[in-house]
Short mmCIF file of C-alpha atoms and ligand atoms in Angstrom, two decimals:
data_model
loop_
_atom_site.label_atom_id
_atom_site.label_comp_id
_atom_site.label_asym_id
_atom_site.label_seq_id
_atom_site.Cartn_x
_atom_site.Cartn_y
_atom_site.Cartn_z
CA MET J 1 -13.42 22.33 6.33
CA SER J 2 -16.39 20.24 7.42
CA GLY J 3 -18.74 19.60 4.59
CA SER J 4 -15.82 19.02 2.21
CA THR J 5 -15.09 15.93 0.25
CA VAL J 6 -11.68 14.49 -0.44
CA LEU J 7 -11.54 12.48 -3.70
CA LYS J 8 -8.50 10.47 -4.39
CA PHE J 9 -7.74 9.13 -7.97
CA GLY J 10 -5.29 6.29 -8.38
CA GLY J 11 -2.59 5.61 -10.93
CA THR J 12 -4.90 4.10 -13.50
CA SER J 13 -7.62 6.65 -12.98
CA VAL J 14 -5.01 9.36 -14.05
CA GLY J 15 -3.08 7.04 -16.40
CA SER J 16 -4.55 8.17 -19.78
CA ALA J 17 -6.32 11.15 -21.29
CA ALA J 18 -9.52 9.07 -21.39
CA ALA J 19 -9.23 8.21 -17.74
CA ILE J 20 -8.53 11.69 -16.68
CA ARG J 21 -11.54 12.91 -18.54
CA ARG J 22 -13.54 10.42 -16.58
CA ALA J 23 -12.10 11.67 -13.29
CA LEU J 24 -12.91 15.20 -14.44
CA ALA J 25 -16.51 14.33 -15.03
CA ILE J 26 -16.71 12.75 -11.50
CA ILE J 27 -15.25 15.75 -9.96
CA GLY J 28 -17.59 18.14 -11.92
CA GLY J 29 -20.51 16.12 -10.69
CA THR J 30 -19.80 16.63 -7.01
CA THR J 31 -21.02 19.74 -5.18
CA GLY J 32 -19.59 21.59 -2.33
CA PRO J 33 -15.94 22.15 -1.43
CA ARG J 34 -13.62 19.35 -2.50
CA CYS J 35 -10.02 18.53 -2.30
CA ILE J 36 -8.50 16.16 -5.00
CA VAL J 37 -5.57 13.89 -4.30
CA VAL J 38 -3.86 12.13 -7.09
CA SER J 39 -1.25 9.43 -7.64
CA ALA J 40 1.43 9.33 -10.24
CA THR J 41 0.16 7.98 -13.55
CA ALA J 42 0.25 4.23 -13.69
CA GLY J 43 3.70 2.84 -14.11
CA THR J 44 5.52 6.05 -13.38
CA THR J 45 6.72 5.35 -9.86
CA ASP J 46 7.98 1.94 -10.97
CA ARG J 47 9.89 3.67 -13.74
CA LEU J 48 11.45 6.13 -11.23
CA ALA J 49 12.46 3.33 -9.14
CA GLU J 50 14.27 1.80 -12.02
CA ALA J 51 15.89 5.28 -12.83
CA ALA J 52 17.08 5.58 -9.05
CA ALA J 53 18.41 1.91 -9.25
CA ALA J 54 20.24 2.65 -12.56
CA ALA J 55 21.77 5.78 -11.08
CA GLU J 56 22.97 3.89 -7.98
CA ARG J 57 24.80 1.47 -10.21
CA GLY J 58 26.58 4.53 -11.66
CA ASP J 59 24.69 4.36 -14.89
CA GLY J 60 23.61 7.96 -15.11
CA ALA J 61 22.73 7.81 -18.96
CA THR J 62 20.11 5.06 -18.33
CA ALA J 63 18.66 7.01 -15.36
CA ARG J 64 18.39 10.05 -17.52
CA ALA J 65 16.88 8.07 -20.27
CA HIS J 66 14.17 6.87 -18.10
CA VAL J 67 13.28 10.34 -16.87
CA GLY J 68 13.33 11.54 -20.61
CA GLU J 69 10.89 8.85 -21.50
CA LEU J 70 8.69 9.75 -18.56
CA GLN J 71 9.03 13.37 -19.63
CA ALA J 72 7.82 12.67 -23.21
CA ARG J 73 4.99 10.51 -21.75
CA HIS J 74 3.61 13.29 -19.64
CA ALA J 75 4.14 15.83 -22.47
CA ARG J 76 1.97 13.59 -24.70
CA LEU J 77 -0.65 13.27 -22.14
CA ALA J 78 -0.77 17.12 -21.60
CA GLU J 79 -1.11 17.44 -25.31
CA GLU J 80 -3.92 15.00 -25.59
CA LEU J 81 -5.86 16.89 -22.88
CA GLU J 82 -4.89 20.21 -24.62
CA VAL J 83 -3.11 21.57 -21.61
CA GLN J 84 0.35 21.99 -23.17
CA ARG J 85 0.85 25.12 -21.14
CA VAL J 86 2.06 22.84 -18.32
CA VAL J 87 4.83 21.25 -20.40
CA PRO J 88 7.49 23.90 -19.55
CA GLU J 89 6.77 23.30 -15.73
CA LEU J 90 6.97 19.54 -16.33
CA ASP J 91 10.16 19.83 -18.10
CA GLY J 92 11.60 21.78 -15.19
CA LEU J 93 10.39 18.99 -12.77
CA ALA J 94 12.04 16.39 -14.91
CA GLU J 95 15.19 18.34 -15.09
CA ALA J 96 15.42 18.76 -11.34
CA THR J 97 14.85 15.00 -11.09
CA ALA J 98 17.55 14.19 -13.57
CA THR J 99 19.91 16.35 -11.64
CA VAL J 100 19.28 14.35 -8.38
CA LEU J 101 19.95 11.20 -10.49
CA ASP J 102 23.17 12.72 -11.72
CA ALA J 103 24.27 13.19 -8.10
CA ILE J 104 23.39 9.62 -7.32
CA ALA J 105 25.15 8.28 -10.22
CA LEU J 106 28.25 10.27 -9.30
CA LEU J 107 28.26 8.90 -5.72
CA HIS J 108 26.99 5.36 -6.71
CA GLU J 109 24.85 5.88 -3.62
CA CYS J 110 21.15 6.19 -3.39
CA THR J 111 20.05 7.12 0.14
CA PRO J 112 16.31 6.66 0.93
CA ARG J 113 16.42 10.51 1.12
CA SER J 114 17.64 10.93 -2.34
CA ARG J 115 15.32 8.13 -3.63
CA ASP J 116 12.29 10.07 -2.26
CA ALA J 117 13.47 13.17 -4.18
CA VAL J 118 13.42 11.15 -7.36
CA TRP J 119 10.07 9.34 -6.67
CA ALA J 120 8.27 12.59 -5.94
CA PHE J 121 8.52 13.54 -9.76
CA GLY J 122 5.41 11.19 -10.39
CA GLU J 123 2.74 12.85 -8.29
CA ARG J 124 4.13 16.36 -9.02
CA ALA J 125 3.67 15.90 -12.74
CA SER J 126 0.32 14.20 -12.51
CA SER J 127 -1.12 16.93 -10.25
CA ARG J 128 -0.07 19.78 -12.77
CA ILE J 129 -1.77 17.95 -15.53
CA VAL J 130 -4.97 17.14 -13.73
CA ALA J 131 -5.24 20.73 -12.25
CA ALA J 132 -4.92 22.33 -15.72
CA ALA J 133 -7.43 19.96 -17.28
CA LEU J 134 -9.87 20.51 -14.49
CA GLU J 135 -9.50 24.22 -14.85
CA ASP J 136 -10.25 23.88 -18.70
CA ALA J 137 -13.33 21.83 -17.71
CA GLY J 138 -14.72 24.81 -15.99
CA VAL J 139 -13.57 23.97 -12.30
CA ARG J 140 -11.24 26.55 -10.84
CA SER J 141 -8.23 24.56 -9.75
CA THR J 142 -4.61 24.67 -8.67
CA ALA J 143 -2.04 22.10 -8.12
CA VAL J 144 -0.68 21.90 -4.79
CA ASP J 145 2.41 20.04 -3.61
CA ALA J 146 1.79 18.12 -0.40
CA THR J 147 5.31 19.13 0.71
CA ASP J 148 3.67 22.32 1.79
CA LEU J 149 1.05 20.72 3.86
CA LEU J 150 1.64 17.18 4.82
CA ILE J 151 4.45 17.21 7.47
CA THR J 152 6.03 13.90 8.30
CA ASP J 153 8.84 12.35 10.35
CA ASP J 154 12.09 11.68 8.50
CA VAL J 155 11.57 7.98 8.02
CA PHE J 156 12.34 8.42 4.12
CA GLY J 157 10.62 5.91 1.98
CA ASN J 158 7.96 5.04 4.72
CA ALA J 159 7.21 8.23 6.46
CA SER J 160 4.43 8.87 9.05
CA PRO J 161 2.43 12.14 9.33
CA LEU J 162 2.84 14.46 12.25
CA MET J 163 -0.84 15.13 12.58
CA GLU J 164 -0.64 18.41 14.49
CA PRO J 165 1.53 20.41 12.19
CA THR J 166 -0.13 18.85 9.22
CA ARG J 167 -3.46 20.02 10.43
CA THR J 168 -2.15 23.54 10.83
CA ALA J 169 -0.35 23.63 7.53
CA ALA J 170 -3.13 21.89 5.56
CA GLY J 171 -5.67 24.31 7.05
CA SER J 172 -3.73 27.38 6.20
CA ARG J 173 -2.87 26.28 2.75
CA ILE J 174 -6.14 24.44 1.66
CA HIS J 175 -8.98 26.18 3.57
CA PRO J 176 -8.40 29.64 1.91
CA LEU J 177 -8.59 27.92 -1.60
CA LEU J 178 -11.83 26.06 -0.67
CA GLU J 179 -13.37 29.25 0.70
CA ASP J 180 -12.36 30.89 -2.71
CA GLY J 181 -14.19 28.27 -4.60
CA VAL J 182 -10.86 26.82 -5.96
CA THR J 183 -10.44 23.00 -6.02
CA PRO J 184 -6.87 21.94 -5.02
CA VAL J 185 -5.27 19.01 -6.79
CA VAL J 186 -2.74 17.74 -4.21
CA THR J 187 0.00 15.25 -4.83
CA GLY J 188 -0.47 11.94 -3.15
CA PHE J 189 2.29 9.80 -1.80
CA ILE J 190 4.66 12.67 -0.73
CA GLY J 191 5.12 14.89 2.10
CA ALA J 192 8.04 16.68 3.69
CA THR J 193 9.80 16.90 7.04
CA ALA J 194 9.37 19.99 9.21
CA GLU J 195 12.61 21.20 7.53
CA GLY J 196 11.04 20.88 4.09
CA ILE J 197 12.90 17.75 2.84
CA VAL J 198 10.68 15.67 0.68
CA THR J 199 9.54 12.16 1.99
CA THR J 200 7.34 9.45 0.65
CA LEU J 201 4.71 7.49 2.62
CA GLY J 202 5.52 3.93 1.09
CA ARG J 203 4.39 2.38 -2.09
CA GLY J 204 0.68 2.76 -2.65
CA GLY J 205 0.72 5.60 -0.19
CA SER J 206 -1.48 7.99 -2.05
CA ASP J 207 -4.51 6.43 -0.33
CA TYR J 208 -2.76 7.31 2.97
CA SER J 209 -2.13 10.86 1.77
CA ALA J 210 -5.84 11.19 1.10
CA ALA J 211 -6.95 9.79 4.45
CA ILE J 212 -4.37 12.12 6.30
CA LEU J 213 -5.72 15.22 4.48
CA ALA J 214 -9.34 14.18 5.03
CA ALA J 215 -8.58 14.04 8.75
CA ALA J 216 -6.48 17.22 8.65
CA LEU J 217 -9.31 19.16 6.86
CA ASP J 218 -12.13 17.62 8.91
CA ALA J 219 -13.69 16.41 5.67
CA SER J 220 -17.04 14.83 5.76
CA GLU J 221 -16.17 12.07 3.33
CA LEU J 222 -13.24 10.35 1.59
CA LEU J 223 -13.89 8.96 -1.81
CA ILE J 224 -11.16 6.70 -3.15
CA TYR J 225 -11.55 6.19 -6.90
CA THR J 226 -9.67 3.24 -8.39
CA ASP J 227 -9.95 0.76 -11.22
CA VAL J 228 -12.16 -1.71 -9.68
CA SER J 229 -15.69 -1.42 -8.17
CA GLY J 230 -14.57 -1.39 -4.47
CA VAL J 231 -12.98 -4.05 -2.33
CA MET J 232 -13.83 -7.44 -3.67
CA SER J 233 -14.14 -10.88 -2.24
CA ALA J 234 -10.88 -11.79 -3.79
CA ASP J 235 -8.31 -10.37 -6.10
CA PRO J 236 -10.19 -10.15 -9.35
CA ARG J 237 -7.05 -11.23 -11.29
CA ILE J 238 -7.03 -14.54 -9.28
CA VAL J 239 -10.82 -15.25 -8.92
CA ALA J 240 -12.87 -14.20 -11.95
CA ASP J 241 -16.15 -14.14 -10.18
CA ALA J 242 -14.95 -12.13 -7.14
CA LYS J 243 -17.78 -9.84 -6.05
CA PRO J 244 -17.40 -6.29 -4.73
CA LEU J 245 -18.24 -6.03 -0.96
CA PRO J 246 -20.82 -3.50 -0.04
CA SER J 247 -19.41 -2.83 3.24
CA LEU J 248 -16.25 -3.62 5.23
CA SER J 249 -15.33 -2.71 8.79
CA TYR J 250 -12.07 -0.76 9.39
CA ALA J 251 -10.71 -3.85 11.05
CA GLU J 252 -11.48 -6.05 8.04
CA ALA J 253 -10.05 -3.55 5.68
CA ALA J 254 -6.80 -3.44 7.69
CA GLU J 255 -6.41 -7.21 7.71
CA LEU J 256 -7.10 -7.45 3.99
CA SER J 257 -4.77 -4.77 3.07
CA TYR J 258 -2.10 -6.29 5.36
CA PHE J 259 -2.43 -9.54 3.69
CA GLY J 260 -2.05 -8.26 0.17
CA ALA J 261 -5.42 -6.69 -1.15
CA LYS J 262 -3.59 -3.95 -2.89
CA VAL J 263 -6.69 -1.90 -3.31
CA ILE J 264 -6.21 -0.10 -0.19
CA HIS J 265 -2.95 0.96 1.50
CA PRO J 266 -2.47 -0.78 4.86
CA ARG J 267 -2.16 2.32 6.86
CA THR J 268 -4.91 4.18 5.04
CA VAL J 269 -7.68 3.34 7.34
CA ARG J 270 -6.22 4.70 10.57
CA PRO J 271 -6.43 8.45 10.15
CA ALA J 272 -10.03 8.05 8.83
CA ILE J 273 -10.97 5.75 11.79
CA GLU J 274 -9.64 8.16 14.26
CA ALA J 275 -11.49 10.99 12.59
CA GLY J 276 -14.62 9.18 12.10
CA ILE J 277 -14.77 9.85 8.42
CA PRO J 278 -16.67 7.54 6.06
CA VAL J 279 -14.54 6.06 3.35
CA ARG J 280 -15.92 4.82 0.10
CA ILE J 281 -13.96 3.01 -2.49
CA LEU J 282 -15.33 3.54 -6.00
CA ASN J 283 -14.60 2.84 -9.61
CA THR J 284 -13.60 5.73 -11.83
CA PHE J 285 -14.59 3.64 -14.90
CA ALA J 286 -17.98 2.78 -13.43
CA PRO J 287 -18.85 5.59 -11.09
CA SER J 288 -22.40 4.55 -10.45
CA ASP J 289 -21.58 1.15 -9.14
CA PRO J 290 -22.14 1.22 -5.40
CA GLY J 291 -18.52 0.38 -4.42
CA THR J 292 -17.44 -0.42 -0.87
CA THR J 293 -18.13 1.58 2.26
CA VAL J 294 -15.65 1.26 5.03
CA THR J 295 -17.43 1.61 8.33
CA ALA J 296 -16.07 1.86 11.78
CA VAL J 297 -18.17 -1.06 13.15
CA ALA J 298 -18.85 -4.25 11.14
CA GLU J 299 -22.33 -4.60 9.87
CA ARG J 300 -23.78 -8.15 10.61
CA ASP J 301 -24.50 -9.24 7.07
CA GLY J 302 -24.66 -12.92 7.50
CA THR J 303 -21.15 -13.70 5.85
CA VAL J 304 -18.56 -15.63 7.53
CA VAL J 305 -15.48 -15.30 5.45
CA LYS J 306 -15.91 -12.04 3.55
CA ALA J 307 -12.81 -12.02 1.49
CA THR J 308 -9.94 -14.10 0.76
CA THR J 309 -6.51 -12.46 0.05
CA SER J 310 -2.89 -13.47 -0.46
CA LEU J 311 0.51 -12.07 -0.26
CA GLY J 312 3.47 -13.76 -2.13
CA GLY J 313 7.15 -13.28 -2.27
CA LEU J 314 7.82 -14.55 1.21
CA ALA J 315 10.11 -16.91 2.96
CA LEU J 316 9.06 -19.13 5.88
CA VAL J 317 11.93 -19.32 8.55
CA THR J 318 11.75 -22.20 10.99
CA VAL J 319 13.71 -22.69 14.13
CA ALA J 320 13.19 -26.13 15.42
CA GLY J 321 14.80 -28.38 18.09
CA ALA J 322 13.45 -30.36 21.12
CA GLY J 323 15.75 -28.36 23.54
CA MET J 324 13.80 -25.21 23.01
CA SER J 325 10.81 -26.54 25.06
CA GLY J 326 9.95 -24.45 27.91
CA VAL J 327 13.01 -22.21 27.64
CA PRO J 328 11.79 -18.86 28.81
CA GLY J 329 12.84 -15.91 26.61
CA PHE J 330 13.59 -18.08 23.56
CA ALA J 331 11.03 -16.48 21.21
CA ALA J 332 12.19 -13.14 22.52
CA ARG J 333 15.73 -13.80 21.25
CA VAL J 334 14.56 -15.01 17.90
CA PHE J 335 12.38 -11.94 17.31
CA ASP J 336 15.23 -9.51 18.74
CA THR J 337 17.22 -10.86 15.97
CA THR J 338 14.73 -10.25 13.23
CA ALA J 339 14.26 -6.70 14.73
CA ALA J 340 18.13 -6.15 14.74
CA GLU J 341 18.13 -7.23 11.02
CA GLN J 342 15.21 -4.79 10.37
CA VAL J 343 13.13 -7.49 8.94
CA SER J 344 9.40 -7.21 9.36
CA VAL J 345 7.59 -10.42 10.35
CA LEU J 346 4.31 -11.11 8.68
CA MET J 347 3.06 -14.01 10.46
CA ILE J 348 4.25 -16.12 13.42
CA SER J 349 3.17 -19.68 14.38
CA GLN J 350 4.57 -21.80 17.28
CA SER J 351 3.76 -25.45 17.76
CA SER J 352 2.21 -26.24 21.13
CA SER J 353 5.01 -28.60 22.04
CA GLU J 354 7.15 -25.52 21.54
CA ASN J 355 9.34 -27.61 19.40
CA SER J 356 9.42 -25.15 16.65
CA ILE J 357 8.78 -21.46 15.86
CA CYS J 358 8.23 -20.52 12.32
CA PHE J 359 7.53 -17.10 10.75
CA ALA J 360 7.00 -15.52 7.39
CA VAL J 361 9.26 -12.71 6.16
CA PRO J 362 10.01 -11.10 2.78
CA ALA J 363 11.74 -13.67 0.63
CA ASP J 364 14.86 -11.50 -0.02
CA THR J 365 15.57 -11.41 3.75
CA GLY J 366 15.42 -15.11 4.32
CA GLU J 367 19.00 -16.15 3.89
CA ARG J 368 20.32 -13.07 5.82
CA LEU J 369 18.07 -13.97 8.72
CA ARG J 370 19.24 -17.66 8.64
CA THR J 371 22.84 -16.43 8.98
CA ALA J 372 21.97 -14.02 11.78
CA LEU J 373 19.98 -16.69 13.67
CA GLU J 374 22.58 -19.24 13.16
CA ARG J 375 25.00 -16.77 14.71
CA MET J 376 22.76 -15.91 17.57
CA LEU J 377 22.06 -19.63 18.33
CA ALA J 378 25.61 -21.04 17.76
CA ARG J 379 25.62 -22.44 21.18
CA GLU J 380 22.27 -24.08 21.05
CA LEU J 381 23.01 -25.49 17.61
CA ALA J 382 26.30 -26.86 18.86
CA ARG J 383 24.41 -28.51 21.78
CA HIS J 384 21.61 -29.61 19.45
CA ASP J 385 18.98 -27.99 21.72
CA VAL J 386 18.04 -26.38 18.42
CA GLU J 387 18.42 -28.77 15.50
CA ARG J 388 18.10 -26.46 12.60
CA VAL J 389 17.22 -23.07 11.24
CA THR J 390 15.48 -23.66 7.85
CA VAL J 391 14.35 -21.17 5.18
CA GLU J 392 11.62 -22.24 2.78
CA ALA J 393 10.95 -19.99 -0.23
CA PRO J 394 9.05 -18.82 -2.24
CA ILE J 395 5.99 -19.13 -0.14
CA ALA J 396 2.72 -17.06 0.10
CA ILE J 397 0.36 -16.20 2.96
CA VAL J 398 -3.18 -16.81 2.18
CA ALA J 399 -5.81 -15.12 4.58
CA ALA J 400 -9.43 -15.66 5.10
CA VAL J 401 -10.78 -12.58 6.61
CA GLY J 402 -14.30 -11.68 8.06
CA GLU J 403 -15.78 -10.34 11.33
CA GLY J 404 -18.52 -13.02 11.01
CA MET J 405 -15.88 -15.65 11.72
CA ARG J 406 -15.80 -14.55 15.36
CA GLY J 407 -17.49 -17.21 17.36
CA THR J 408 -18.73 -19.08 14.30
CA PRO J 409 -17.63 -22.72 14.97
CA GLY J 410 -16.22 -24.79 12.06
CA VAL J 411 -14.81 -22.03 10.00
CA ALA J 412 -11.22 -23.51 10.16
CA ALA J 413 -12.53 -26.98 9.38
CA ARG J 414 -14.11 -25.51 6.31
CA VAL J 415 -11.00 -23.66 5.22
CA PHE J 416 -8.81 -26.73 5.57
CA GLY J 417 -11.38 -29.03 4.07
CA ALA J 418 -11.45 -26.75 1.01
CA LEU J 419 -7.75 -26.70 0.69
CA GLY J 420 -7.40 -30.45 1.16
CA ALA J 421 -9.95 -31.06 -1.55
CA ALA J 422 -7.97 -28.86 -3.77
CA ARG J 423 -4.73 -30.79 -2.80
CA VAL J 424 -3.14 -27.68 -1.48
CA ASN J 425 -0.43 -28.36 0.99
CA VAL J 426 -0.49 -26.06 4.02
CA VAL J 427 2.99 -25.48 5.48
CA ALA J 428 2.05 -23.18 8.47
CA ILE J 429 -1.07 -21.86 10.19
CA ALA J 430 -1.87 -18.83 12.36
CA GLN J 431 -5.13 -17.59 13.54
CA GLY J 432 -5.28 -14.04 14.85
CA SER J 433 -6.70 -13.92 18.35
CA SER J 434 -9.13 -11.31 17.10
CA GLU J 435 -10.66 -14.21 15.19
CA LEU J 436 -10.86 -11.85 12.32
CA ASN J 437 -8.70 -13.92 10.11
CA ILE J 438 -7.25 -17.24 9.54
CA SER J 439 -3.95 -17.07 7.73
CA LEU J 440 -1.82 -19.83 6.47
CA CYS J 441 1.37 -20.38 4.36
CA VAL J 442 1.41 -22.30 1.15
CA GLY J 443 4.05 -22.71 -1.57
CA GLU J 444 3.97 -19.86 -3.96
CA GLY J 445 2.88 -22.34 -6.67
CA ASP J 446 -0.19 -23.14 -4.76
CA ARG J 447 -1.16 -19.58 -3.95
CA GLU J 448 -3.83 -19.04 -6.49
CA ALA J 449 -5.28 -22.48 -6.12
CA ALA J 450 -5.61 -21.91 -2.40
CA VAL J 451 -7.40 -18.46 -2.81
CA ARG J 452 -9.75 -19.96 -5.33
CA ALA J 453 -10.56 -23.01 -3.04
CA ILE J 454 -11.29 -20.79 0.06
CA HIS J 455 -13.32 -18.31 -2.06
CA GLU J 456 -15.35 -21.12 -3.67
CA GLU J 457 -16.09 -22.53 -0.22
CA PHE J 458 -17.57 -19.37 1.21
CA HIS J 459 -18.95 -17.61 -1.74
CA ARG J 460 -20.71 -20.34 -3.83
P1 LIG Y 1 -4.90 2.62 -7.49
O1 LIG Y 1 -3.70 2.89 -8.50
O2 LIG Y 1 -6.21 3.23 -7.96
O3 LIG Y 1 -4.41 2.89 -6.06
P2 LIG Y 1 -4.15 -0.19 -7.03
O4 LIG Y 1 -3.56 -0.74 -8.27
O5 LIG Y 1 -3.31 0.25 -6.01
O6 LIG Y 1 -5.07 1.09 -7.62
O7 LIG Y 1 -5.22 -1.08 -6.44
C1 LIG Y 1 -6.36 -1.58 -7.13
C2 LIG Y 1 -6.06 -2.97 -7.72
O8 LIG Y 1 -5.89 -3.78 -6.53
C3 LIG Y 1 -7.09 -3.57 -8.51
O9 LIG Y 1 -6.89 -3.24 -9.83
C4 LIG Y 1 -6.85 -5.14 -8.21
O10 LIG Y 1 -6.21 -5.72 -9.26
C5 LIG Y 1 -6.06 -5.18 -6.92
N1 LIG Y 1 -6.80 -6.01 -5.87
C6 LIG Y 1 -6.11 -6.93 -5.13
N2 LIG Y 1 -6.93 -7.53 -4.27
C7 LIG Y 1 -8.10 -6.89 -4.46
C8 LIG Y 1 -9.39 -7.14 -3.77
N3 LIG Y 1 -9.61 -7.90 -2.78
N4 LIG Y 1 -10.32 -6.13 -4.17
C9 LIG Y 1 -10.16 -5.33 -5.16
N5 LIG Y 1 -9.05 -5.12 -5.83
C10 LIG Y 1 -8.03 -5.90 -5.41
N1 LIG Y 2 2.64 6.45 -7.00
C1 LIG Y 2 2.84 5.79 -5.76
C2 LIG Y 2 3.03 4.24 -6.06
O1 LIG Y 2 3.05 3.90 -7.15
C3 LIG Y 2 1.70 5.92 -4.73
C4 LIG Y 2 0.39 5.41 -5.19
O2 LIG Y 2 0.05 5.17 -6.30
O3 LIG Y 2 -0.42 5.38 -4.26
O4 LIG Y 2 3.40 3.47 -5.14
MG1 LIG Y 3 -3.10 2.06 -4.67
#
């Protein structure tokens, strides 16, 4: 419904009775039709992941114990908010989850599809609690499972929405509620295939759910409430004096989230961009802070590097050898291999002499890729056209992001000057052709020093 607002509350924002009361106050303070999207309470999805892993090892007892603990924690939360009436429903959800875990334990096999069925417990539980508490706070409300309205493909664990069926289903499920003055509290993170099998949108996916719903409902605004006052110039856990950014373009937001700024989910921005819906990132615990507005087009605000971000837990794979120079199709063969191994490549850099190609991948895939590449390049290795395939781990990508870098000379020199002064060794470099970011690889041990050095250089 146009004129409606979608408000999303993250894991910390629904993680305790005190936090939920703050969220209720924020919701109560808005006017007009609104649709709420909630994450699982903080730590719940991690715990469900542990339960699924235990079940896969065949340890059904540990898996059940994890669910029992989560069930107790949610019952306590319901009690603190005086909405004990939802506890029987929570017990039912927990028992259904435990049954799936029993099946996994019996088979010693956890398919992505079964895992999604387990992971869905978190958002199902939190939505019941928040809806009941909202109702008691005087706002007519009901919990809604996104499996009824967010229709996705069947890529379990990382599903994508099918926008047309979602638009139809969301419209018929949510619009009548809004028209009746009822505020739906929708589960983030989960959806369902057209056949009704539960899927998840990837870790941190509740932001994505909220953006998809905002687009499907033609909402006027998407407000993402989290535990910091917007997207900051660096991860506040690394840089103590990082500042919230008043505005950010969609492109900048996408780069930042891609390179590790966990505050927004990488895919979140897309449905909102396409629908032209303004997105604001706000703090549940300081709701009058201005937060960050994500805009379609960058506002010229005089900044060069707007934010510095980092992503750890990676390996740098290098394929090097003089015999690769000028051989057409060589890079294609290398990346065919990464694709065949289903490894996503986060950054690529090729030296101008074409003597080496190096690229960053998740650390736990490094050795597997080395084996696959050595197999694929057996002939070239034997002839010494390729000298070696090496894997360096753990490494991190550090990225400096900002639209103001475009066409501003000397940015790279300042970045590398700052890193040199901080005695950080840079192991690989890539600059996006959009000139929106400079990203580089450093040893994991240098990650925080690198972020601080670049931040200090541009935000003094
Ligand atoms: P939520 O549960 O609300 O979705 P997340 O934990 O997913 O919250 O994301 C918020 C967290 O992202 C913050 O608490 C902060 O630690 C982290 N973070 C990392 N980089 C940044 C950044 N550049 N700006 C703001 N927060 C960041
Ligand atoms: N609960 C999910 C997760 O922890 C989704 C989210 O919080 O956005 O990944
Ligand atoms: Mg998040």
